[in-house]
Amino acid sequence: MSARASQLPGPAEALADRGDGRTPAVFLDYDGVLSPIVDNPSDAVMTDEMRRIVSELARRASVCVVSGRDRAVVMELMGLDDLVVAGSHGFDIHHPTTGRITHDASTGFEGLVEEVTREVTERAEGIGGTLVEPKHASVALHYRGVDPSEHDRVQRLVDDVLAAHPDQLRVTPGKFVHEIQPKIDWNKGRAVEHLLDVLELRGEKYLPVYLGDDVTDEDAFTAPSIADGGLGVLVIDPADAEGRETAAAAVLPDVDAVGAFLDGLAR
């Protein structure tokens, strides 16, 4: 079930309506949620204040970061090493104490990803402004810096790579980025459900909460534990909310509002 983002309440209001007093189990996307979207992905460093808020919340509740980014990159940008982090859209999951968390789609795609990353890198060299981001289980082709007149060339590049590997790849469009992944039934929503099991966060005591801003986060918003009894929160500029259909149940306007909401959960 989806709704127009502009018509959704804030998360505090949504939680107040439920009034169930459950302990939050919090899942957070990184870019656009814990750090603003920036032109250069390597500049998306979490602020000291957001780091303080997340650390404080993690002392009172379970906090996991679920990002499309490479896990090691997310951990470096956060400056925190005591959280569960699921990178590459949930393919690569790491626990700060026990190490790697395995799942049905943990391995078996490495050779394909390496080959596709090489192809995308070579093809993108001829398109000014592109940025290729290799990841554990995918390759991201960023084109925020590409002249709009060249966007069709970026799309053709992606189409050609998919055609070269029939039925092996899928592409997820994001904000000026194409994410090319193995065609495996795994996503952020599957990762959230898996973590709820592994971390023993199921049952009447817990309220699963997921905050995300991108199209890929819709997989988490529609995950059974979030959609049925949990809370999905879309982070979106109010100027864009009128045109966005989402499975989330609440909205926040920006990263600052995310910080305020998480700070409230920590108290």
mmCIF file of C-alpha atoms in Angstrom:
data_model
loop_
_atom_site.group_PDB
_atom_site.id
_atom_site.type_symbol
_atom_site.label_atom_id
_atom_site.label_comp_id
_atom_site.label_asym_id
_atom_site.label_seq_id
_atom_site.Cartn_x
_atom_site.Cartn_y
_atom_site.Cartn_z
ATOM 1 C CA MET A 1 0.000 0.000 0.000
ATOM 2 C CA SER A 2 1.393 3.389 -0.947
ATOM 3 C CA ALA A 3 0.502 7.009 -0.309
ATOM 4 C CA ARG A 4 1.594 10.407 -1.509
ATOM 5 C CA ALA A 5 4.479 11.587 0.651
ATOM 6 C CA SER A 6 3.032 15.090 1.008
ATOM 7 C CA GLN A 7 0.018 13.651 2.860
ATOM 8 C CA LEU A 8 1.907 11.647 5.470
ATOM 9 C CA PRO A 9 2.414 12.721 9.102
ATOM 10 C CA GLY A 10 5.701 13.092 10.921
ATOM 11 C CA PRO A 11 7.032 10.021 12.745
ATOM 12 C CA ALA A 12 6.386 11.445 16.212
ATOM 13 C CA GLU A 13 2.708 11.809 15.340
ATOM 14 C CA ALA A 14 2.606 8.336 13.815
ATOM 15 C CA LEU A 15 4.171 6.835 16.939
ATOM 16 C CA ALA A 16 1.860 8.771 19.257
ATOM 17 C CA ASP A 17 -1.145 7.361 17.419
ATOM 18 C CA ARG A 18 0.090 3.841 18.171
ATOM 19 C CA GLY A 19 0.876 4.504 21.818
ATOM 20 C CA ASP A 20 2.209 0.987 22.364
ATOM 21 C CA GLY A 21 5.425 1.748 24.253
ATOM 22 C CA ARG A 22 7.541 -0.792 22.363
ATOM 23 C CA THR A 23 11.327 -0.505 22.267
ATOM 24 C CA PRO A 24 12.493 0.813 18.870
ATOM 25 C CA ALA A 25 14.744 -1.352 16.713
ATOM 26 C CA VAL A 26 16.137 1.323 14.407
ATOM 27 C CA PHE A 27 17.408 0.823 10.849
ATOM 28 C CA LEU A 28 18.953 3.799 9.056
ATOM 29 C CA ASP A 29 20.016 4.482 5.501
ATOM 30 C CA TYR A 30 23.156 6.628 5.344
ATOM 31 C CA ASP A 31 23.135 9.125 2.458
ATOM 32 C CA GLY A 32 20.226 11.538 2.713
ATOM 33 C CA VAL A 33 19.409 10.337 6.224
ATOM 34 C CA LEU A 34 22.504 10.551 8.422
ATOM 35 C CA SER A 35 24.350 12.834 6.003
ATOM 36 C CA PRO A 36 23.041 15.195 3.307
ATOM 37 C CA ILE A 37 23.313 14.226 -0.352
ATOM 38 C CA VAL A 38 26.448 15.874 -1.780
ATOM 39 C CA ASP A 39 27.971 16.137 -5.255
ATOM 40 C CA ASN A 40 31.008 14.037 -4.318
ATOM 41 C CA PRO A 41 29.982 10.880 -2.408
ATOM 42 C CA SER A 42 33.295 10.837 -0.523
ATOM 43 C CA ASP A 43 32.368 14.164 1.110
ATOM 44 C CA ALA A 44 29.273 12.741 2.838
ATOM 45 C CA VAL A 45 30.849 12.661 6.298
ATOM 46 C CA MET A 46 28.516 12.466 9.286
ATOM 47 C CA THR A 47 28.631 15.529 11.542
ATOM 48 C CA ASP A 48 29.840 15.350 15.129
ATOM 49 C CA GLU A 49 26.328 16.163 16.340
ATOM 50 C CA MET A 50 24.715 13.377 14.320
ATOM 51 C CA ARG A 51 27.426 11.006 15.496
ATOM 52 C CA ARG A 52 26.633 11.934 19.104
ATOM 53 C CA ILE A 53 22.903 11.391 18.574
ATOM 54 C CA VAL A 54 23.348 7.999 16.906
ATOM 55 C CA SER A 55 25.803 6.856 19.590
ATOM 56 C CA GLU A 56 23.423 7.928 22.346
ATOM 57 C CA LEU A 57 20.516 6.126 20.695
ATOM 58 C CA ALA A 58 22.614 2.973 20.260
ATOM 59 C CA ARG A 59 23.142 2.863 24.019
ATOM 60 C CA ARG A 60 19.387 2.631 24.533
ATOM 61 C CA ALA A 61 18.174 0.680 21.502
ATOM 62 C CA SER A 62 19.391 -1.506 18.659
ATOM 63 C CA VAL A 63 20.659 0.653 15.763
ATOM 64 C CA CYS A 64 21.679 -0.759 12.371
ATOM 65 C CA VAL A 65 22.799 1.133 9.270
ATOM 66 C CA VAL A 66 21.546 -0.281 5.956
ATOM 67 C CA SER A 67 23.152 1.453 2.986
ATOM 68 C CA GLY A 68 23.682 1.019 -0.717
ATOM 69 C CA ARG A 69 27.270 2.082 -0.161
ATOM 70 C CA ASP A 70 30.184 -0.257 0.299
ATOM 71 C CA ARG A 71 30.206 -1.249 3.961
ATOM 72 C CA ALA A 72 33.805 -0.206 4.652
ATOM 73 C CA VAL A 73 33.147 3.212 3.117
ATOM 74 C CA VAL A 74 30.035 3.754 5.248
ATOM 75 C CA MET A 75 31.904 2.840 8.417
ATOM 76 C CA GLU A 76 34.692 5.269 7.563
ATOM 77 C CA LEU A 77 32.281 8.117 6.785
ATOM 78 C CA MET A 78 30.335 7.523 10.011
ATOM 79 C CA GLY A 79 33.377 7.435 12.235
ATOM 80 C CA LEU A 80 31.632 4.776 14.340
ATOM 81 C CA ASP A 81 32.716 1.160 14.698
ATOM 82 C CA ASP A 82 30.202 -0.159 17.230
ATOM 83 C CA LEU A 83 27.099 -0.491 15.020
ATOM 84 C CA VAL A 84 25.800 -3.288 12.839
ATOM 85 C CA VAL A 85 26.315 -2.100 9.252
ATOM 86 C CA ALA A 86 24.760 -3.657 6.151
ATOM 87 C CA GLY A 87 26.491 -2.320 3.044
ATOM 88 C CA SER A 88 25.856 -2.877 -0.667
ATOM 89 C CA HIS A 89 22.069 -2.877 -0.175
ATOM 90 C CA GLY A 90 22.318 -5.490 2.538
ATOM 91 C CA PHE A 91 24.585 -7.966 0.755
ATOM 92 C CA ASP A 92 27.547 -7.308 3.083
ATOM 93 C CA ILE A 93 26.580 -7.281 6.781
ATOM 94 C CA HIS A 94 29.005 -6.828 9.669
ATOM 95 C CA HIS A 95 28.502 -7.040 13.437
ATOM 96 C CA PRO A 96 31.010 -5.091 15.570
ATOM 97 C CA THR A 97 31.473 -8.014 17.977
ATOM 98 C CA THR A 98 30.910 -11.209 16.020
ATOM 99 C CA GLY A 99 32.056 -10.066 12.573
ATOM 100 C CA ARG A 100 30.400 -11.001 9.309
ATOM 101 C CA ILE A 101 26.714 -11.921 9.313
ATOM 102 C CA THR A 102 26.012 -14.417 6.545
ATOM 103 C CA HIS A 103 22.785 -14.957 4.616
ATOM 104 C CA ASP A 104 21.463 -16.725 1.526
ATOM 105 C CA ALA A 105 23.021 -14.188 -0.871
ATOM 106 C CA SER A 106 26.360 -13.653 0.898
ATOM 107 C CA THR A 107 28.600 -15.121 -1.809
ATOM 108 C CA GLY A 108 28.737 -16.409 -5.366
ATOM 109 C CA PHE A 109 28.624 -13.110 -7.252
ATOM 110 C CA GLU A 110 32.176 -11.818 -6.813
ATOM 111 C CA GLY A 111 33.504 -12.677 -10.293
ATOM 112 C CA LEU A 112 30.516 -11.156 -12.065
ATOM 113 C CA VAL A 113 30.726 -7.935 -10.044
ATOM 114 C CA GLU A 114 34.446 -7.627 -10.752
ATOM 115 C CA GLU A 115 33.886 -8.064 -14.491
ATOM 116 C CA VAL A 116 30.986 -5.596 -14.632
ATOM 117 C CA THR A 117 32.900 -3.024 -12.593
ATOM 118 C CA ARG A 118 35.746 -3.190 -15.089
ATOM 119 C CA GLU A 119 33.357 -2.789 -18.039
ATOM 120 C CA VAL A 120 31.539 0.180 -16.505
ATOM 121 C CA THR A 121 34.815 1.879 -15.605
ATOM 122 C CA GLU A 122 36.189 1.526 -19.135
ATOM 123 C CA ARG A 123 32.983 2.701 -20.830
ATOM 124 C CA ALA A 124 32.508 5.663 -18.480
ATOM 125 C CA GLU A 125 35.925 7.119 -19.270
ATOM 126 C CA GLY A 126 34.476 8.752 -22.374
ATOM 127 C CA ILE A 127 31.673 10.557 -20.518
ATOM 128 C CA GLY A 128 32.834 13.612 -18.601
ATOM 129 C CA GLY A 129 31.519 14.021 -15.064
ATOM 130 C CA THR A 130 30.786 10.361 -14.354
ATOM 131 C CA LEU A 131 32.003 8.719 -11.179
ATOM 132 C CA VAL A 132 32.287 4.942 -10.858
ATOM 133 C CA GLU A 133 31.977 3.579 -7.322
ATOM 134 C CA PRO A 134 33.027 -0.081 -6.951
ATOM 135 C CA LYS A 135 31.247 -1.948 -4.155
ATOM 136 C CA HIS A 136 31.274 -5.364 -2.550
ATOM 137 C CA ALA A 137 28.216 -6.604 -4.444
ATOM 138 C CA SER A 138 27.559 -3.987 -7.123
ATOM 139 C CA VAL A 139 28.948 -1.047 -9.041
ATOM 140 C CA ALA A 140 27.414 2.416 -8.894
ATOM 141 C CA LEU A 141 27.622 4.803 -11.829
ATOM 142 C CA HIS A 142 27.107 8.363 -10.569
ATOM 143 C CA TYR A 143 26.242 11.052 -13.100
ATOM 144 C CA ARG A 144 25.342 14.097 -10.997
ATOM 145 C CA GLY A 145 28.285 15.916 -12.588
ATOM 146 C CA VAL A 146 27.375 14.946 -16.174
ATOM 147 C CA ASP A 147 25.943 17.564 -18.514
ATOM 148 C CA PRO A 148 22.197 16.872 -18.984
ATOM 149 C CA SER A 149 22.756 16.595 -22.727
ATOM 150 C CA GLU A 150 24.910 13.527 -22.016
ATOM 151 C CA HIS A 151 22.433 11.702 -19.773
ATOM 152 C CA ASP A 152 21.253 9.585 -22.699
ATOM 153 C CA ARG A 153 24.820 8.349 -23.166
ATOM 154 C CA VAL A 154 24.899 7.284 -19.524
ATOM 155 C CA GLN A 155 21.660 5.356 -19.996
ATOM 156 C CA ARG A 156 22.998 3.682 -23.146
ATOM 157 C CA LEU A 157 26.123 2.649 -21.253
ATOM 158 C CA VAL A 158 23.984 0.958 -18.610
ATOM 159 C CA ASP A 159 21.761 -0.688 -21.220
ATOM 160 C CA ASP A 160 24.798 -2.034 -23.083
ATOM 161 C CA VAL A 161 26.271 -3.550 -19.920
ATOM 162 C CA LEU A 162 22.966 -5.231 -19.080
ATOM 163 C CA ALA A 163 22.695 -6.576 -22.628
ATOM 164 C CA ALA A 164 26.193 -8.044 -22.374
ATOM 165 C CA HIS A 165 25.097 -10.095 -19.344
ATOM 166 C CA PRO A 166 21.547 -11.262 -20.128
ATOM 167 C CA ASP A 167 19.496 -12.342 -17.102
ATOM 168 C CA GLN A 168 22.475 -11.869 -14.795
ATOM 169 C CA LEU A 169 22.125 -8.238 -13.747
ATOM 170 C CA ARG A 170 19.569 -5.725 -12.582
ATOM 171 C CA VAL A 171 19.831 -1.958 -12.293
ATOM 172 C CA THR A 172 18.285 0.246 -9.645
ATOM 173 C CA PRO A 173 18.079 3.961 -10.470
ATOM 174 C CA GLY A 174 18.677 6.426 -7.653
ATOM 175 C CA LYS A 175 19.407 10.122 -7.352
ATOM 176 C CA PHE A 176 21.727 10.656 -10.330
ATOM 177 C CA VAL A 177 23.085 7.135 -9.951
ATOM 178 C CA HIS A 178 22.556 3.748 -11.585
ATOM 179 C CA GLU A 179 23.271 0.809 -9.276
ATOM 180 C CA ILE A 180 24.154 -2.343 -11.224
ATOM 181 C CA GLN A 181 23.839 -5.526 -9.172
ATOM 182 C CA PRO A 182 23.685 -9.279 -9.644
ATOM 183 C CA LYS A 183 20.125 -10.422 -10.308
ATOM 184 C CA ILE A 184 19.703 -11.988 -6.881
ATOM 185 C CA ASP A 185 16.608 -11.866 -4.692
ATOM 186 C CA TRP A 186 18.155 -9.738 -1.953
ATOM 187 C CA ASN A 187 17.596 -6.096 -1.010
ATOM 188 C CA LYS A 188 17.389 -3.742 1.949
ATOM 189 C CA GLY A 189 14.059 -5.180 3.030
ATOM 190 C CA ARG A 190 15.383 -8.746 3.044
ATOM 191 C CA ALA A 191 18.405 -7.521 5.014
ATOM 192 C CA VAL A 192 16.175 -5.872 7.634
ATOM 193 C CA GLU A 193 14.114 -9.046 8.074
ATOM 194 C CA HIS A 194 17.306 -11.102 8.379
ATOM 195 C CA LEU A 195 18.754 -8.759 11.004
ATOM 196 C CA LEU A 196 15.564 -8.856 13.047
ATOM 197 C CA ASP A 197 16.018 -12.633 13.202
ATOM 198 C CA VAL A 198 19.765 -12.718 13.832
ATOM 199 C CA LEU A 199 19.725 -9.962 16.456
ATOM 200 C CA GLU A 200 16.629 -11.426 18.133
ATOM 201 C CA LEU A 201 14.584 -8.257 17.729
ATOM 202 C CA ARG A 202 11.254 -9.896 17.028
ATOM 203 C CA GLY A 203 8.250 -10.100 19.300
ATOM 204 C CA GLU A 204 5.813 -7.759 20.972
ATOM 205 C CA LYS A 205 8.584 -5.909 22.809
ATOM 206 C CA TYR A 206 10.122 -4.333 19.687
ATOM 207 C CA LEU A 207 9.029 -1.705 17.185
ATOM 208 C CA PRO A 208 11.031 -1.928 13.922
ATOM 209 C CA VAL A 209 11.660 1.575 12.538
ATOM 210 C CA TYR A 210 13.304 2.240 9.161
ATOM 211 C CA LEU A 211 14.440 5.654 7.870
ATOM 212 C CA GLY A 212 15.402 6.056 4.206
ATOM 213 C CA ASP A 213 15.274 8.582 1.396
ATOM 214 C CA ASP A 214 15.811 6.719 -1.866
ATOM 215 C CA VAL A 215 13.907 4.436 -4.223
ATOM 216 C CA THR A 216 15.874 1.453 -2.916
ATOM 217 C CA ASP A 217 14.496 2.114 0.562
ATOM 218 C CA GLU A 218 11.006 1.233 -0.652
ATOM 219 C CA ASP A 219 12.063 -2.425 -0.366
ATOM 220 C CA ALA A 220 12.500 -1.828 3.362
ATOM 221 C CA PHE A 221 9.263 0.140 3.703
ATOM 222 C CA THR A 222 7.382 -2.817 2.197
ATOM 223 C CA ALA A 223 9.202 -5.434 4.298
ATOM 224 C CA PRO A 224 6.579 -7.233 6.416
ATOM 225 C CA SER A 225 8.041 -6.178 9.764
ATOM 226 C CA ILE A 226 8.103 -2.506 8.756
ATOM 227 C CA ALA A 227 4.840 -2.345 6.819
ATOM 228 C CA ASP A 228 2.812 -4.429 9.274
ATOM 229 C CA GLY A 229 3.255 -3.049 12.776
ATOM 230 C CA GLY A 230 6.554 -1.239 12.267
ATOM 231 C CA LEU A 231 7.232 2.289 11.041
ATOM 232 C CA GLY A 232 8.769 3.359 7.737
ATOM 233 C CA VAL A 233 9.932 6.978 7.557
ATOM 234 C CA LEU A 234 10.756 8.647 4.235
ATOM 235 C CA VAL A 235 13.198 11.554 4.360
ATOM 236 C CA ILE A 236 12.225 13.897 1.536
ATOM 237 C CA ASP A 237 12.345 17.586 0.676
ATOM 238 C CA PRO A 238 8.780 18.933 0.975
ATOM 239 C CA ALA A 239 9.173 20.374 -2.535
ATOM 240 C CA ASP A 240 9.500 16.817 -3.869
ATOM 241 C CA ALA A 241 6.903 15.177 -1.638
ATOM 242 C CA GLU A 242 3.877 15.947 -3.815
ATOM 243 C CA GLY A 243 5.225 13.836 -6.665
ATOM 244 C CA ARG A 244 6.463 10.879 -4.604
ATOM 245 C CA GLU A 245 4.426 7.774 -3.926
ATOM 246 C CA THR A 246 5.826 5.754 -1.046
ATOM 247 C CA ALA A 247 5.090 2.766 1.155
ATOM 248 C CA ALA A 248 6.423 4.685 4.170
ATOM 249 C CA ALA A 249 3.979 5.691 6.906
ATOM 250 C CA ALA A 250 5.638 8.979 7.908
ATOM 251 C CA VAL A 251 7.968 11.659 6.527
ATOM 252 C CA LEU A 252 10.771 13.940 7.665
ATOM 253 C CA PRO A 253 11.973 16.912 5.588
ATOM 254 C CA ASP A 254 15.760 16.696 5.960
ATOM 255 C CA VAL A 255 18.781 15.379 7.837
ATOM 256 C CA ASP A 256 18.399 17.933 10.635
ATOM 257 C CA ALA A 257 14.874 16.663 11.272
ATOM 258 C CA VAL A 258 16.232 13.109 11.323
ATOM 259 C CA GLY A 259 18.684 14.136 14.032
ATOM 260 C CA ALA A 260 15.923 15.707 16.113
ATOM 261 C CA PHE A 261 13.729 12.612 15.764
ATOM 262 C CA LEU A 262 16.530 10.201 16.685
ATOM 263 C CA ASP A 263 17.529 12.434 19.596
ATOM 264 C CA GLY A 264 13.963 12.173 20.854
ATOM 265 C CA LEU A 265 14.033 8.377 20.582
ATOM 266 C CA ALA A 266 17.229 8.332 22.633
ATOM 267 C CA ARG A 267 15.604 10.146 25.562
#
